[in-house]
Coordinates of C-alpha atoms in Angstrom, one line a residue:
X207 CA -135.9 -49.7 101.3
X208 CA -135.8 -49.5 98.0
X209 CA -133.0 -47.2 96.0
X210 CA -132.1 -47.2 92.1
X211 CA -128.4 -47.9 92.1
X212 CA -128.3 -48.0 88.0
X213 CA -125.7 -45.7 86.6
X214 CA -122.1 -44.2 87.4
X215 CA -120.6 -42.7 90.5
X216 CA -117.5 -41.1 91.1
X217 CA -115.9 -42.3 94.0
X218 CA -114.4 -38.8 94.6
X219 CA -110.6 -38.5 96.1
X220 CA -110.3 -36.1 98.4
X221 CA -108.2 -32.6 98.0
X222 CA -105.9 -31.5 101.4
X223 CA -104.7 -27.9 101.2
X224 CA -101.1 -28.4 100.3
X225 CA -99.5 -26.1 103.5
X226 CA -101.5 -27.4 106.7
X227 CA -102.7 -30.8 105.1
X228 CA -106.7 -30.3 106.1
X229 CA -109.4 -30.6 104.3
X230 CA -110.0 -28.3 101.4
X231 CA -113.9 -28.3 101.1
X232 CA -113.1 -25.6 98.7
X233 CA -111.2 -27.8 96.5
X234 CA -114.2 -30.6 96.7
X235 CA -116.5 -28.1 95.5
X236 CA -115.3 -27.2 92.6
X237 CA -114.1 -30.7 91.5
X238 CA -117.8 -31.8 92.2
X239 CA -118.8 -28.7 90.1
X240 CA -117.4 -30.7 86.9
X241 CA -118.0 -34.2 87.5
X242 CA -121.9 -33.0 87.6
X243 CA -121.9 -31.4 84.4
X244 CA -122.2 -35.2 83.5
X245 CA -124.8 -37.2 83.8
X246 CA -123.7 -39.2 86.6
X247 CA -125.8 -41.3 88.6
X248 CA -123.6 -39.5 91.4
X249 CA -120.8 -39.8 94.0
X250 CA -119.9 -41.8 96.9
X251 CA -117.7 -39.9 99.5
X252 CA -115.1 -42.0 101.7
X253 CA -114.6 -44.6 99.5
X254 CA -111.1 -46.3 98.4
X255 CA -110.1 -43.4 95.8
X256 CA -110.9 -40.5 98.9
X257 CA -108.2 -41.9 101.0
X258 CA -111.4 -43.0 103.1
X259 CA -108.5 -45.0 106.2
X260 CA -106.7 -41.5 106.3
X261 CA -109.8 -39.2 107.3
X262 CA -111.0 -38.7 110.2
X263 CA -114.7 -39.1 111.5
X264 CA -115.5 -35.3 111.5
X265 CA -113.6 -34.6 108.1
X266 CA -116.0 -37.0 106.4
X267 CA -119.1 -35.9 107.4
X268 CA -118.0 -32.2 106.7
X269 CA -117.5 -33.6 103.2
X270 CA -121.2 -35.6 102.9
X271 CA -122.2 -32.2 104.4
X272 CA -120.7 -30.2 101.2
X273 CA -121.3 -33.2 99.0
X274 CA -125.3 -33.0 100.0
X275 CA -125.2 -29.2 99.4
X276 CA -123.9 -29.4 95.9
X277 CA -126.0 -32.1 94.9
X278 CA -130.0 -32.0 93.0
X279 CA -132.3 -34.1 94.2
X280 CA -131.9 -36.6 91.0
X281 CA -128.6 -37.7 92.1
X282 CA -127.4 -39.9 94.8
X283 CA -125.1 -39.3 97.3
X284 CA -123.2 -42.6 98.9
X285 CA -120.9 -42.7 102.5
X286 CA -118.1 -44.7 102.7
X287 CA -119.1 -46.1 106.3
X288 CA -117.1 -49.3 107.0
X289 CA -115.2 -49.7 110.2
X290 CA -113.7 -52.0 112.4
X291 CA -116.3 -52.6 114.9
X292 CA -120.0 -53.3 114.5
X293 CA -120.6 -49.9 117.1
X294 CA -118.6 -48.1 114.8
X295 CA -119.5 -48.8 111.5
X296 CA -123.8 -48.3 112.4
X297 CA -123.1 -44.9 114.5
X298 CA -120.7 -43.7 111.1
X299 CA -123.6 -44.7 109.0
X300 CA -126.2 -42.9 111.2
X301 CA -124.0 -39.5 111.0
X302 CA -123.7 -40.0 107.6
X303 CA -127.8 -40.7 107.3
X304 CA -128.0 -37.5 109.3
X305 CA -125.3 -35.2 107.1
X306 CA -127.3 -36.2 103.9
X307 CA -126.2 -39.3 102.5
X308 CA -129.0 -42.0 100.6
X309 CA -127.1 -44.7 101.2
X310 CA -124.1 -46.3 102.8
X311 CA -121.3 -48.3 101.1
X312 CA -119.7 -50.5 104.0
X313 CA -116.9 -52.4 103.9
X314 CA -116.1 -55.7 105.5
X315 CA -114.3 -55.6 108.9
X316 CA -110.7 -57.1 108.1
X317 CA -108.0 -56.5 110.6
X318 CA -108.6 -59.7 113.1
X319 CA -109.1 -61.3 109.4
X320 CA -108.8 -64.8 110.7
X321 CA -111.6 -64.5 112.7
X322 CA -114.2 -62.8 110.1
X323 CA -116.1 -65.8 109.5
X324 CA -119.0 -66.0 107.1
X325 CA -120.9 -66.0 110.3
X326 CA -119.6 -63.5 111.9
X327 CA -119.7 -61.3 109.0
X328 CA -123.6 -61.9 108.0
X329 CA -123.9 -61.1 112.0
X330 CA -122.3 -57.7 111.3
X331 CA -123.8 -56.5 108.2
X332 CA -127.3 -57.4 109.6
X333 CA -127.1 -55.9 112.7
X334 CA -125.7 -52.8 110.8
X335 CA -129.0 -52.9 108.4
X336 CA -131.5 -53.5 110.8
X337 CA -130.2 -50.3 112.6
X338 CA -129.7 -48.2 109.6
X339 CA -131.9 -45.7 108.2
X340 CA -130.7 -45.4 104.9
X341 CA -129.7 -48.1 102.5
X342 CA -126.6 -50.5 102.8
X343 CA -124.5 -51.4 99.7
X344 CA -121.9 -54.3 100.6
X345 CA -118.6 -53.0 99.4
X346 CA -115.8 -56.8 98.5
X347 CA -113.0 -54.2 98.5
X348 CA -110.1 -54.8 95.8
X349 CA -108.5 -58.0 97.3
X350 CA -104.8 -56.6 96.4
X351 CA -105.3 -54.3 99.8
X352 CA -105.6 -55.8 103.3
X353 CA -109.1 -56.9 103.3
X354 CA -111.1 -60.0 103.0
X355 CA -113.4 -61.3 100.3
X356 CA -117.6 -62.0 100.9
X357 CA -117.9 -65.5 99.9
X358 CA -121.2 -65.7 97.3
X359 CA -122.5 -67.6 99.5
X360 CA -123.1 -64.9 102.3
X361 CA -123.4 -62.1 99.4
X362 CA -126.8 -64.0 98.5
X363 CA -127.9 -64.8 101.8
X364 CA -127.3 -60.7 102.7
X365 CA -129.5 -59.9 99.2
X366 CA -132.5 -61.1 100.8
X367 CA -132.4 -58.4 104.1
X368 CA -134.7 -55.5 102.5
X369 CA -132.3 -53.0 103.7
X370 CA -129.2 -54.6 101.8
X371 CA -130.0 -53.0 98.2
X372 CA -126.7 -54.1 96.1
X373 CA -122.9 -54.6 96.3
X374 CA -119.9 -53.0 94.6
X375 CA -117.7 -55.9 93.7
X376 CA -113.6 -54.2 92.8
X377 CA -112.1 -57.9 92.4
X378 CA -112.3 -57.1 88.9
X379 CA -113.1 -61.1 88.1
X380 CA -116.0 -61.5 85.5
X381 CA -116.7 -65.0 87.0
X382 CA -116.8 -63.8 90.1
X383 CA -118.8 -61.1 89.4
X384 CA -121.5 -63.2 87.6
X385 CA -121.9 -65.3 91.2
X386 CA -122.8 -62.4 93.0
X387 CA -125.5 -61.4 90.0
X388 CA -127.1 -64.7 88.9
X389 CA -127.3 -66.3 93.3
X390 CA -128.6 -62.7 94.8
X391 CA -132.4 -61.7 95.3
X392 CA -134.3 -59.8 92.0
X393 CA -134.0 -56.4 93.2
X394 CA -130.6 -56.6 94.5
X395 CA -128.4 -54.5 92.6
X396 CA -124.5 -55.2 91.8
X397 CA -122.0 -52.5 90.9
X398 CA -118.7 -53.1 89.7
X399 CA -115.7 -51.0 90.4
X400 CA -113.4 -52.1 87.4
X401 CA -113.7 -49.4 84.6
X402 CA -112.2 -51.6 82.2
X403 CA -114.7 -54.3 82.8
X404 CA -117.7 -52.0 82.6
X405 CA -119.4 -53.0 79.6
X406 CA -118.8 -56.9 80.2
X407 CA -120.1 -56.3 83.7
X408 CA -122.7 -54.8 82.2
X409 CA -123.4 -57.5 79.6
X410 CA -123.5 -60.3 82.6
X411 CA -125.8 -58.4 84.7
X412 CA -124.4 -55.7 86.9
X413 CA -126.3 -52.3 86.7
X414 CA -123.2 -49.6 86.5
X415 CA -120.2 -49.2 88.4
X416 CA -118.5 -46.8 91.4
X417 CA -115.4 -46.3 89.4
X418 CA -112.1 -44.6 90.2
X419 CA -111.7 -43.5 86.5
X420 CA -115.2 -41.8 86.5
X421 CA -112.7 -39.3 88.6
X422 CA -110.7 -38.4 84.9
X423 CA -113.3 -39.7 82.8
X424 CA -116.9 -38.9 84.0
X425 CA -118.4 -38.2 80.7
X426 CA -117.2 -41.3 78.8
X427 CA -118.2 -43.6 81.7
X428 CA -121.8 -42.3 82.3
X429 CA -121.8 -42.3 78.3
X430 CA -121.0 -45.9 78.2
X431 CA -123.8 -47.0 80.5
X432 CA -126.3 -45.0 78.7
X433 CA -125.5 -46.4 75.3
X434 CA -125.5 -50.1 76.6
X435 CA -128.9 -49.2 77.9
X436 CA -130.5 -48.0 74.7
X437 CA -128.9 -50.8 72.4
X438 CA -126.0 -48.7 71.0
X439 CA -123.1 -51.5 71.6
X440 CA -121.0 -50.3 69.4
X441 CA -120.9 -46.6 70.8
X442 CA -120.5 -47.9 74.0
X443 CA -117.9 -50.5 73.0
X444 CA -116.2 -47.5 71.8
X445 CA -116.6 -45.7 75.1
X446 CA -115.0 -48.9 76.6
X447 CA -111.7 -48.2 74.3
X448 CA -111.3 -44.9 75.7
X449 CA -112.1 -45.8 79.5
X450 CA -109.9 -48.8 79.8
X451 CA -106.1 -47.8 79.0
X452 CA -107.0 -45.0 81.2
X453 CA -108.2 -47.3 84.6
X454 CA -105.6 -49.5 83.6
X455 CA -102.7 -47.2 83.6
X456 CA -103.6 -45.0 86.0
X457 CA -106.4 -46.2 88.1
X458 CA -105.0 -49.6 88.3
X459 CA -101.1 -48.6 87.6
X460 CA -100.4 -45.9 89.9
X461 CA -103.5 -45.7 92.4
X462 CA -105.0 -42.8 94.3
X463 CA -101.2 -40.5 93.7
X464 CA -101.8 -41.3 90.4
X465 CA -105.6 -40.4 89.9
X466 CA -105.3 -37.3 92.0
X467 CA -101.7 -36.2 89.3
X468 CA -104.0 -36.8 86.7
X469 CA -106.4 -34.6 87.8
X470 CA -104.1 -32.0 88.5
X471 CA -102.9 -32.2 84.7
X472 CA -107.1 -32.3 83.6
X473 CA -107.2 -28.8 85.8
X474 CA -109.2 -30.4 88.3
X475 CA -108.1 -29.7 92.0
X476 CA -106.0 -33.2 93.1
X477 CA -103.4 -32.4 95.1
X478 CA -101.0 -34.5 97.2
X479 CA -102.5 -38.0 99.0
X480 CA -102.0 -37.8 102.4
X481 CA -99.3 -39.0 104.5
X482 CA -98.2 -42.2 104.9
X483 CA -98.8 -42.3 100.9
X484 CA -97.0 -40.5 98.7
X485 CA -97.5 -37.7 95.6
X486 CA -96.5 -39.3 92.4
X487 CA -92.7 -38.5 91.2
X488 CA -92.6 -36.2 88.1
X489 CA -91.2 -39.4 86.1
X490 CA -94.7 -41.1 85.8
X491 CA -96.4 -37.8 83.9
X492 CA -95.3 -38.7 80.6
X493 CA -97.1 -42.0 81.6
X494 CA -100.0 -40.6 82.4
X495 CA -100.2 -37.6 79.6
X496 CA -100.0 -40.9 77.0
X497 CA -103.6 -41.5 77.8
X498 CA -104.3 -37.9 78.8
X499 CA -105.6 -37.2 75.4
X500 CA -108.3 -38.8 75.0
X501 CA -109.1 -37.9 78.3
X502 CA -109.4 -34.5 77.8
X503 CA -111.4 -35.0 75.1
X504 CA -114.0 -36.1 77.4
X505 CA -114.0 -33.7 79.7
X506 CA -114.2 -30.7 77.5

């Protein structure tokens, strides 16, 4: 299958009613309702910033569900579909096929770790795309959580299954990053999940990025791909300025509490993480309100 993967998504987080701690589909709606007054190339629900190992099965499809409702047809809409088990991960894909979703983002398997294998894995991920119906989009998850990296090695060898369309690399290593573009098939897309690496990950070949910031900063971030495309580098080195401080101080600093008090203070609909994590302690606003100007300078 073929898919266009070039732009910015928001890896949305995902708002819980503060009394009874469900899903507030409400909430989602509205924060969708601003990140598309941007031109984003569009969201991926389940991923790493919506808390994706604290849902449950049902709560994310009922949020592709919303998700495909809200969306026109010239923007994509990506499931967060990695799980532990080969049978789990292709039936989560297949619901999410059916609720609406274009593609799937799938991360590796990674609790029995030792035995994930380069093997084992390129086993996995092409039993999963021969089955799927949509596409598949390889997700090397940040390495500072309990995952696994996918050696370049299998990346490449993955690149050439014409159901595998790209990957979203979140090591945030330039080096790296370059591996996966220059060994993987023409055609094979690679995002990057680092918002203050976009424009050098765009420079070395990567086509846009699924970026937690793109939560706060939507209009900067889809700005900055758009002006590398038409030759403006110094707009979108400028762009760059304004993203970076805030992925690295929040994104990167204080993690999903910290994206989801942001929004809060950007009058977006964030809300408390869900337990075992934490919501941010009051003593990190003044943190975050240091970049929060330029922020909501985007956004307005």
């Amino acid at each position: 299958m073929t898919i266009d993967l070039g732009g910015v998504f928001v890896p949305t987080v995902t708002p819980f009613d503060p009394d009874s701690g469900e899903l507030d589909l409400d909430a989602h709606r509205f924060n969708l309702g601003r990140w598309l007054e941007h031109p984003v190339r569009g969201v991926v629900i389940g991923g790493s910033t919506g808390e994706a190992v604290l849902l449950e099965r049902e709560e994310r499809l009922a949020l592709v569900e919303a998700t495909r409702d809200a969306l026109d047809s010239g923007r994509l809409l990506v499931a967060g579909t990695g799980a532990e088990s080969t049978r789990g991960t292709l039936r989560l894909t297949r619901d999410a096929a059916g609720a609406g979703a274009d593609a799937a983002l799938v991360q590796p398997p990674a609790y029995y770790k030792g035995a994930m294998s380069v093997e084992v894995l390129r086993d996995h991920y092409v039993a999963v795309a021969d089955a799927s119906p949509i596409p598949i989009i390889l997700y090397q998850v940040p390495l500072r959580f309990s995952t696994l990296e996918l050696a370049t090695e299998l990346v490449a060898e993955l690149s050439e299954h014409p159901n595998i369309v790209g990957v979203k690399d979140s090591r945030g290593s330039l080096d790296l990053l370059a591996e996966y573009v220059t060994r993987s098939e023409r055609g094979f897309e690679v995002l990057v999940g680092n918002g203050a690496k976009l424009l050098d990950s765009l420079e070395i070949g990567a086509v846009g990025g699924i970026l937690g910031v793109a939560n706060l900063l939507p209009g900067a971030c889809a700005r900055l791909v758009a002006d590398f495309r038409s030759g403006e580098k110094e707009e979108a080195a400028r762009a760059q300025e304004e993203v970076a401080p805030a992925h690295e101080v929040i994104v990167g600093g204080m993690g999903v509490p910290g994206v989801k008090r942001a929004l809060d203070l950007l009058g977006y609909r964030g809300g408390n993480p869900r337990s075992p994590l934490r919501a941010l302690p009051s003593e990190f606003d003044a943190r975050i309100r240091g970049v929060l100007p330029g922020l909501a300078v985007s956004i307005s």
